[in-house]
mmCIF file of C-alpha atoms in Angstrom:
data_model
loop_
_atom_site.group_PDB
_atom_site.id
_atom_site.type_symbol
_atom_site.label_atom_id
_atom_site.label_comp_id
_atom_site.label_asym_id
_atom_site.label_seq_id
_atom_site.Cartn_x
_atom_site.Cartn_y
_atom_site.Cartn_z
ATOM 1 C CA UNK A 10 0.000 0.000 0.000
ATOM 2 C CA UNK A 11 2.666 2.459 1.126
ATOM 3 C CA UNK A 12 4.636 1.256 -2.224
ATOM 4 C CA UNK A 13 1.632 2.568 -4.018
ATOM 5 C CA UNK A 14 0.855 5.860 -2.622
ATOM 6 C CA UNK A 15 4.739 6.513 -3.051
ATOM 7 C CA UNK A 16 4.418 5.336 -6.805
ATOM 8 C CA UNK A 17 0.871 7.506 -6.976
ATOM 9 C CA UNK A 18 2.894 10.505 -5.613
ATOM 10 C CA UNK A 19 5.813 10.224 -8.212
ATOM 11 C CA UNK A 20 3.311 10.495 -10.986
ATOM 12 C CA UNK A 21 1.430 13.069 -9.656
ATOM 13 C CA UNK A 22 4.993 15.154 -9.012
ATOM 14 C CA UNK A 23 6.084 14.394 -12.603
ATOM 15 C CA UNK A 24 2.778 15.465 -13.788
ATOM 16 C CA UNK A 25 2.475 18.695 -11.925
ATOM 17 C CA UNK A 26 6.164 19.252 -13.197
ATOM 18 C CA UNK A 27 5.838 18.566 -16.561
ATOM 19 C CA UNK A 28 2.563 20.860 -16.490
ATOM 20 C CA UNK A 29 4.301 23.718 -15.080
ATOM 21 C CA UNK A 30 7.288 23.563 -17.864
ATOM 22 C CA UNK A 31 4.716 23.270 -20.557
ATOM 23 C CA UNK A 32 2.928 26.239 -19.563
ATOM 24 C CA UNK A 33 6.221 28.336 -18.882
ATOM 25 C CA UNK A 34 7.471 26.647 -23.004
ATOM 26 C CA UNK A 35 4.204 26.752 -24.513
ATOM 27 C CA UNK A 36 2.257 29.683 -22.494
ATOM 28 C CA UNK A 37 4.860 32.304 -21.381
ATOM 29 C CA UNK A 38 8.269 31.730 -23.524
ATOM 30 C CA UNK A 39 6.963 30.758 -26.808
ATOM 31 C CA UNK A 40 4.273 33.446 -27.220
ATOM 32 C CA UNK A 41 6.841 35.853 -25.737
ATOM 33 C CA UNK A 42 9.380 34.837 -28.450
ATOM 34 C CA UNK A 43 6.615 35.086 -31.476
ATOM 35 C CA UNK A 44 5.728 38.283 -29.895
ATOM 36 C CA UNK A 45 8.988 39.959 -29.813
ATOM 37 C CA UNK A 46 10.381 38.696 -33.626
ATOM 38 C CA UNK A 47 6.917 40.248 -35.190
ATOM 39 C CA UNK A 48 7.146 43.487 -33.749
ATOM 40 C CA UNK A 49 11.514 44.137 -34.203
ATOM 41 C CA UNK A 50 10.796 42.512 -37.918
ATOM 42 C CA UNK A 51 7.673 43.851 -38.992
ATOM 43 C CA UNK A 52 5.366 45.809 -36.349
ATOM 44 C CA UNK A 53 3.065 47.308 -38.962
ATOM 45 C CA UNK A 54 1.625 43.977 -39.738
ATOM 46 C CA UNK A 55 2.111 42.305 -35.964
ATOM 47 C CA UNK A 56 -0.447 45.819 -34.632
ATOM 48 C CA UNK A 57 -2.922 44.768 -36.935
ATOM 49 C CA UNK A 58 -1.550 46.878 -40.223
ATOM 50 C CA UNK A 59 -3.106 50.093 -38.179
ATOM 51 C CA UNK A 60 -3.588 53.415 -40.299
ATOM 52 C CA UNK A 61 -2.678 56.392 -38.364
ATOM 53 C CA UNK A 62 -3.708 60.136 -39.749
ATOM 54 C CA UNK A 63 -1.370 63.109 -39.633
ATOM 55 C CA UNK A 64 -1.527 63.779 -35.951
ATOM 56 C CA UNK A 65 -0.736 59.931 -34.959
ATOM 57 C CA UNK A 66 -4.039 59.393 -34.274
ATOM 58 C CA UNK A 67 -5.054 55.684 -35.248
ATOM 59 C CA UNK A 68 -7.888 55.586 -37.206
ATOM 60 C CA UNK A 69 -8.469 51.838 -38.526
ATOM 61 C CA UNK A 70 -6.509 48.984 -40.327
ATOM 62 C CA UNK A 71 -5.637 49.476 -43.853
ATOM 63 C CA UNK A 72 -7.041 45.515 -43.790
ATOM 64 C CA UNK A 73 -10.711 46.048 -42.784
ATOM 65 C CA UNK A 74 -13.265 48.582 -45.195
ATOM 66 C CA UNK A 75 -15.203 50.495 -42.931
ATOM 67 C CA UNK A 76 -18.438 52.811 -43.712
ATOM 68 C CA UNK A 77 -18.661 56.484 -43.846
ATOM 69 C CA UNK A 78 -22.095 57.365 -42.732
ATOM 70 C CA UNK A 79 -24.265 60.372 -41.740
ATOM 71 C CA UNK A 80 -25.750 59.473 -37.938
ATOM 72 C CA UNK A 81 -28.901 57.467 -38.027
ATOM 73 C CA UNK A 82 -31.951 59.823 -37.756
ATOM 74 C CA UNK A 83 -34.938 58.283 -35.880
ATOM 75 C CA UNK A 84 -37.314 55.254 -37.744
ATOM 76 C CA UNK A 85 -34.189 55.376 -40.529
ATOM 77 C CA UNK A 86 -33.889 51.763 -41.711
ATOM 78 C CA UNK A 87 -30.692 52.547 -42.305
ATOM 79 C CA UNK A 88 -28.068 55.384 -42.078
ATOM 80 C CA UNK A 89 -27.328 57.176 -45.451
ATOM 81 C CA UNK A 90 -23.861 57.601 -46.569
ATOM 82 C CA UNK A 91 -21.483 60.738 -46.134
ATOM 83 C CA UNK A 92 -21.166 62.362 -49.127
ATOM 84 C CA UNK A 93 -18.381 64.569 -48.282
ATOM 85 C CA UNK A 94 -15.731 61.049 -47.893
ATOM 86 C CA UNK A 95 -15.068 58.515 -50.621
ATOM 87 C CA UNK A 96 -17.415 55.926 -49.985
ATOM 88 C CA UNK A 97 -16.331 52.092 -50.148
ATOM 89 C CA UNK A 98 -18.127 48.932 -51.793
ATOM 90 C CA UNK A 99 -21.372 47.880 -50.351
ATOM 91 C CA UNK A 100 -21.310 44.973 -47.770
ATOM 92 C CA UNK A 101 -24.398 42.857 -47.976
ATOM 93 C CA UNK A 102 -25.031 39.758 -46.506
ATOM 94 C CA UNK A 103 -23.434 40.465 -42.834
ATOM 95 C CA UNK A 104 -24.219 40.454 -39.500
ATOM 96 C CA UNK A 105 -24.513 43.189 -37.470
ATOM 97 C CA UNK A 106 -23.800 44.541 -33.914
ATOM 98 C CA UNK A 107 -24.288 47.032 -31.570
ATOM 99 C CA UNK A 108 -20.799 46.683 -29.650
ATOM 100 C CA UNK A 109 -18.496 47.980 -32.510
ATOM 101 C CA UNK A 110 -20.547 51.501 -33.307
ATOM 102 C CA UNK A 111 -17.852 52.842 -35.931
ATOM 103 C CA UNK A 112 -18.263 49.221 -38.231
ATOM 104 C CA UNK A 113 -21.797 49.135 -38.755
ATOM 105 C CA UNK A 114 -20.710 45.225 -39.947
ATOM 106 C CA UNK A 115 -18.149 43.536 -38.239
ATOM 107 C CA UNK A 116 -19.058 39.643 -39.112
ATOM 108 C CA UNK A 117 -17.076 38.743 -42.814
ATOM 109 C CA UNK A 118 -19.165 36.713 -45.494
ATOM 110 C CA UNK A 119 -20.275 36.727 -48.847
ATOM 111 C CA UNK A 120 -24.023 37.161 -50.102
ATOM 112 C CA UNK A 121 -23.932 33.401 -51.357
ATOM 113 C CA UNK A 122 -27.056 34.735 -53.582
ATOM 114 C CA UNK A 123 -26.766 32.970 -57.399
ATOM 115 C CA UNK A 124 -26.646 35.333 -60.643
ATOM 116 C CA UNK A 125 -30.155 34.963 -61.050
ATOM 117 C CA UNK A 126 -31.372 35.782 -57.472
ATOM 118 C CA UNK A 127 -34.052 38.424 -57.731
ATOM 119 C CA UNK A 128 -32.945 40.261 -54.338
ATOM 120 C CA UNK A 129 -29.127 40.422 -55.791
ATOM 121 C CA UNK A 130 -30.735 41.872 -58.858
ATOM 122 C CA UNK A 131 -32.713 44.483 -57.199
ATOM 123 C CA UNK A 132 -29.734 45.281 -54.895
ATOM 124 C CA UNK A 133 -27.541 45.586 -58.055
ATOM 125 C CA UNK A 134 -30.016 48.216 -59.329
ATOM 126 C CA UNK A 135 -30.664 50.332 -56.350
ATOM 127 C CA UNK A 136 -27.195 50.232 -55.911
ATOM 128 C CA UNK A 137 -26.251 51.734 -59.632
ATOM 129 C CA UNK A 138 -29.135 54.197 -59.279
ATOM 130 C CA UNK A 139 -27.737 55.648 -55.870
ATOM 131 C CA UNK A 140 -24.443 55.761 -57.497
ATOM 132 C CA UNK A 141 -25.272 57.781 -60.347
ATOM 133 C CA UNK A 142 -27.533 60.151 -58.389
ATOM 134 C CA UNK A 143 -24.853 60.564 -55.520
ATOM 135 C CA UNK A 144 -21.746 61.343 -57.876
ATOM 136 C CA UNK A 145 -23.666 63.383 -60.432
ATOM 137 C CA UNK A 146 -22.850 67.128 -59.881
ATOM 138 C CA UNK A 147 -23.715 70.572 -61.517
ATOM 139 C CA UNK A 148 -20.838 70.474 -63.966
ATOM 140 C CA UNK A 149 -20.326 66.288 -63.947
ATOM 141 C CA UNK A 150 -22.658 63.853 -65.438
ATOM 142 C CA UNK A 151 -22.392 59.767 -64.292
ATOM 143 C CA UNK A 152 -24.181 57.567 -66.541
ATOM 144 C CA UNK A 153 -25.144 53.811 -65.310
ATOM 145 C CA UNK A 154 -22.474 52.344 -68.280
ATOM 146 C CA UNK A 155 -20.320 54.775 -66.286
ATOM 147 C CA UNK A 156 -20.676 52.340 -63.029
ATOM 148 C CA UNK A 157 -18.030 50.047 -62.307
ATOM 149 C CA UNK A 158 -18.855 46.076 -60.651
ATOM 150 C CA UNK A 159 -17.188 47.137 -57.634
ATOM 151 C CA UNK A 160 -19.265 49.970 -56.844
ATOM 152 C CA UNK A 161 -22.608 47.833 -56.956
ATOM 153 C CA UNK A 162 -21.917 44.598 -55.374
ATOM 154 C CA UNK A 163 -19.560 43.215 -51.984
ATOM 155 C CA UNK A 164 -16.423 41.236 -52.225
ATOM 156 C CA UNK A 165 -16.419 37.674 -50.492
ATOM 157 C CA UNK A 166 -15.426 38.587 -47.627
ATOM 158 C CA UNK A 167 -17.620 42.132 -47.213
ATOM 159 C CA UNK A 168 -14.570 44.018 -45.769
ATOM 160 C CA UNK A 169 -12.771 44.938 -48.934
ATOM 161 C CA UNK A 170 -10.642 48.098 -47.839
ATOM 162 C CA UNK A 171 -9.864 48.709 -51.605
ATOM 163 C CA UNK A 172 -11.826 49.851 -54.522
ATOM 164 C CA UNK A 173 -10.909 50.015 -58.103
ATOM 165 C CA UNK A 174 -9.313 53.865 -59.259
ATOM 166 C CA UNK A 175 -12.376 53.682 -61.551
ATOM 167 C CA UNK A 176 -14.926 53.963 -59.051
ATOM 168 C CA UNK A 177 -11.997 55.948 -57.147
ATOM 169 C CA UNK A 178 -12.206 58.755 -60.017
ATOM 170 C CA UNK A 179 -16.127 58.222 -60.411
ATOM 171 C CA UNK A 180 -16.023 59.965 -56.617
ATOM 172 C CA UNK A 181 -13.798 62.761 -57.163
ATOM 173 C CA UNK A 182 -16.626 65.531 -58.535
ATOM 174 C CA UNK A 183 -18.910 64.607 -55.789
ATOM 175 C CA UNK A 184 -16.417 64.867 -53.358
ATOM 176 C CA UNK A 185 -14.554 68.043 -54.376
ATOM 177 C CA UNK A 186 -18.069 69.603 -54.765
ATOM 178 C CA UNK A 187 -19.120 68.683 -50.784
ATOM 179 C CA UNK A 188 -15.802 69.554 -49.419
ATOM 180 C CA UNK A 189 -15.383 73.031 -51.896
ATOM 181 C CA UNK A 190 -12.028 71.608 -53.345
ATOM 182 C CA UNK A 191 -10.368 71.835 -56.962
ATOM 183 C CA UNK A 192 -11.346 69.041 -59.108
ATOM 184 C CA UNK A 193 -7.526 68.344 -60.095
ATOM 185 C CA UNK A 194 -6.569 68.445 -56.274
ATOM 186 C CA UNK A 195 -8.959 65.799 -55.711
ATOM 187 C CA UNK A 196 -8.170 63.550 -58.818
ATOM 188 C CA UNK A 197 -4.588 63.857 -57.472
ATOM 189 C CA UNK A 198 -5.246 62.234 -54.035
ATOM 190 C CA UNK A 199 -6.780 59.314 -55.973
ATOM 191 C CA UNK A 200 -3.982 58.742 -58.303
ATOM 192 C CA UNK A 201 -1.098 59.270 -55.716
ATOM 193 C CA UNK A 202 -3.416 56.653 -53.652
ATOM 194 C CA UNK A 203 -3.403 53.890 -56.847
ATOM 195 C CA UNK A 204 -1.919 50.790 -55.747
ATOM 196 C CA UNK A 205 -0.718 48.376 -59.186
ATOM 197 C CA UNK A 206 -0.104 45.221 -59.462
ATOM 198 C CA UNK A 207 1.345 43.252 -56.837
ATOM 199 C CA UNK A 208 4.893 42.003 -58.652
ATOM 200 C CA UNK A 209 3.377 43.671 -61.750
ATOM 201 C CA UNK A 210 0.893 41.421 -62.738
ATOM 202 C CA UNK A 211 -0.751 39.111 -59.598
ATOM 203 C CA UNK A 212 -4.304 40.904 -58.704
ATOM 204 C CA UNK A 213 -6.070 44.355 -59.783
ATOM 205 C CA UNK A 214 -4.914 48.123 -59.547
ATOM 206 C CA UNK A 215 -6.931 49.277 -56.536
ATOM 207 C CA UNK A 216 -7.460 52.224 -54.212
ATOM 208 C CA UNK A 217 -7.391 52.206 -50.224
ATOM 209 C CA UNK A 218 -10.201 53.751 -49.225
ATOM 210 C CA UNK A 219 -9.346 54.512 -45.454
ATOM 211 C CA UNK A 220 -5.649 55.751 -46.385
ATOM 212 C CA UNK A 221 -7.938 58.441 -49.108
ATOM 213 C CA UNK A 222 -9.887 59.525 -46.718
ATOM 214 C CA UNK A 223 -7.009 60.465 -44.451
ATOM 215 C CA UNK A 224 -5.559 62.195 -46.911
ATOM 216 C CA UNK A 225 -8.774 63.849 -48.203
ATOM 217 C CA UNK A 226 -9.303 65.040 -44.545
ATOM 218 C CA UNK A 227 -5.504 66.773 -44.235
ATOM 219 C CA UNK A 228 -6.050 68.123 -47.732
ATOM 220 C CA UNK A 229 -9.653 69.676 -46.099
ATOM 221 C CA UNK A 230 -7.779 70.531 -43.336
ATOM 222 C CA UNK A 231 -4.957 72.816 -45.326
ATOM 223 C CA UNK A 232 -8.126 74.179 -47.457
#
């Protein structure tokens, strides 16, 4: 009997021993190692590729699209967008909150709706109708051919931060009119703002649309 409480008692020391050095390895030292190489090697990327404006503020991640909305008004189904900011793709299909008030939609998926789907269609439509009527100005005309895919319907995931420098230039009337800024200074943000090709030729010329406002809000600013 006293063999086997000893015997008990080893195991139960080895146990408790091995635990503790597997949580000092695995919990404390290994995360603290990971930790350390991603922010001396690249701490953009390890802090969540954060976009700060010109006074250090952060304002976002350059990885996540986010909405620029007027407030909600009372019995709106839902809050109209901010003409005076370039305004992202549409993000259908999501979940929303009421924790994370600047993301109106903070869960990622697609709208899994078929070509054919009659409320993709009618989204599609509504969609190309508020674009022309938004962006058309006094001295600047948008015509629905004028409409690129990505301002009328959501990437997969619903979170794209980028849109194409089409519907990046589509925006610039509407935006210098609202904000009482030169045409040319705004067409300049966008193309100083056009991202290429990644290695020249893997994926789509594209426009950040957090990193333009930012800019669009200094420019404003200097104005």
């Amino acid at each position: 009997m006293n063999n086997s409480v000893r015997r008990t008692g080893r195991l139960l020391g080895a146990g408790l021993r091995a635990l503790l050095v597997l949580t000092l390895v695995c919990g404390v030292l290994y995360p603290l190692a990971v930790t350390t190489v991603a922010q001396l090697a690249f701490p953009g990327r390890a802090n969540g590729s954060e976009v700060r404006d010109g006074s250090g503020r952060g304002v976002g991640s350059s990885l996540v699209g986010q909405r620029y909305d007027l407030p909600a008004q009372d019995g709106e189904e839902a809050p109209g967008p901010d003409l005076r900011w370039f305004q992202p793709r549409p993000s259908n299909g999501l979940g929303t909150n009421s924790v994370n008030t600047r993301h109106s939609l903070l869960l990622s998926g697609a709208t899994n709706r078929s070509g054919d789907d009659a409320d993709l269609i009618r989204w599609v439509k509504e969609a190309r109708a508020a674009v022309v009527r938004d962006n058309s100005t006094a001295s600047y005309e948008v015509w629905p051919s004028d409409v690129p895919p990505d301002a009328v319907t959501s990437s997969g995931s619903g979170l794209d931060p980028h849109i194409s420098p089409e519907y990046a230039r589509l925006q610039v009337h509407r935006v210098a009119e609202r904000n009482g800024l030169p045409v040319a200074a705004v067409a300049k943000l966008v193309a100083d703002r056009t991202e290429g090709r990644a290695l020249g030729f893997v994926g789509e010329p594209r426009v950040n649309v957090l990193a333009l406002n930012v800019a669009l809000r200094e420019l404003v600013a200097k104005s």
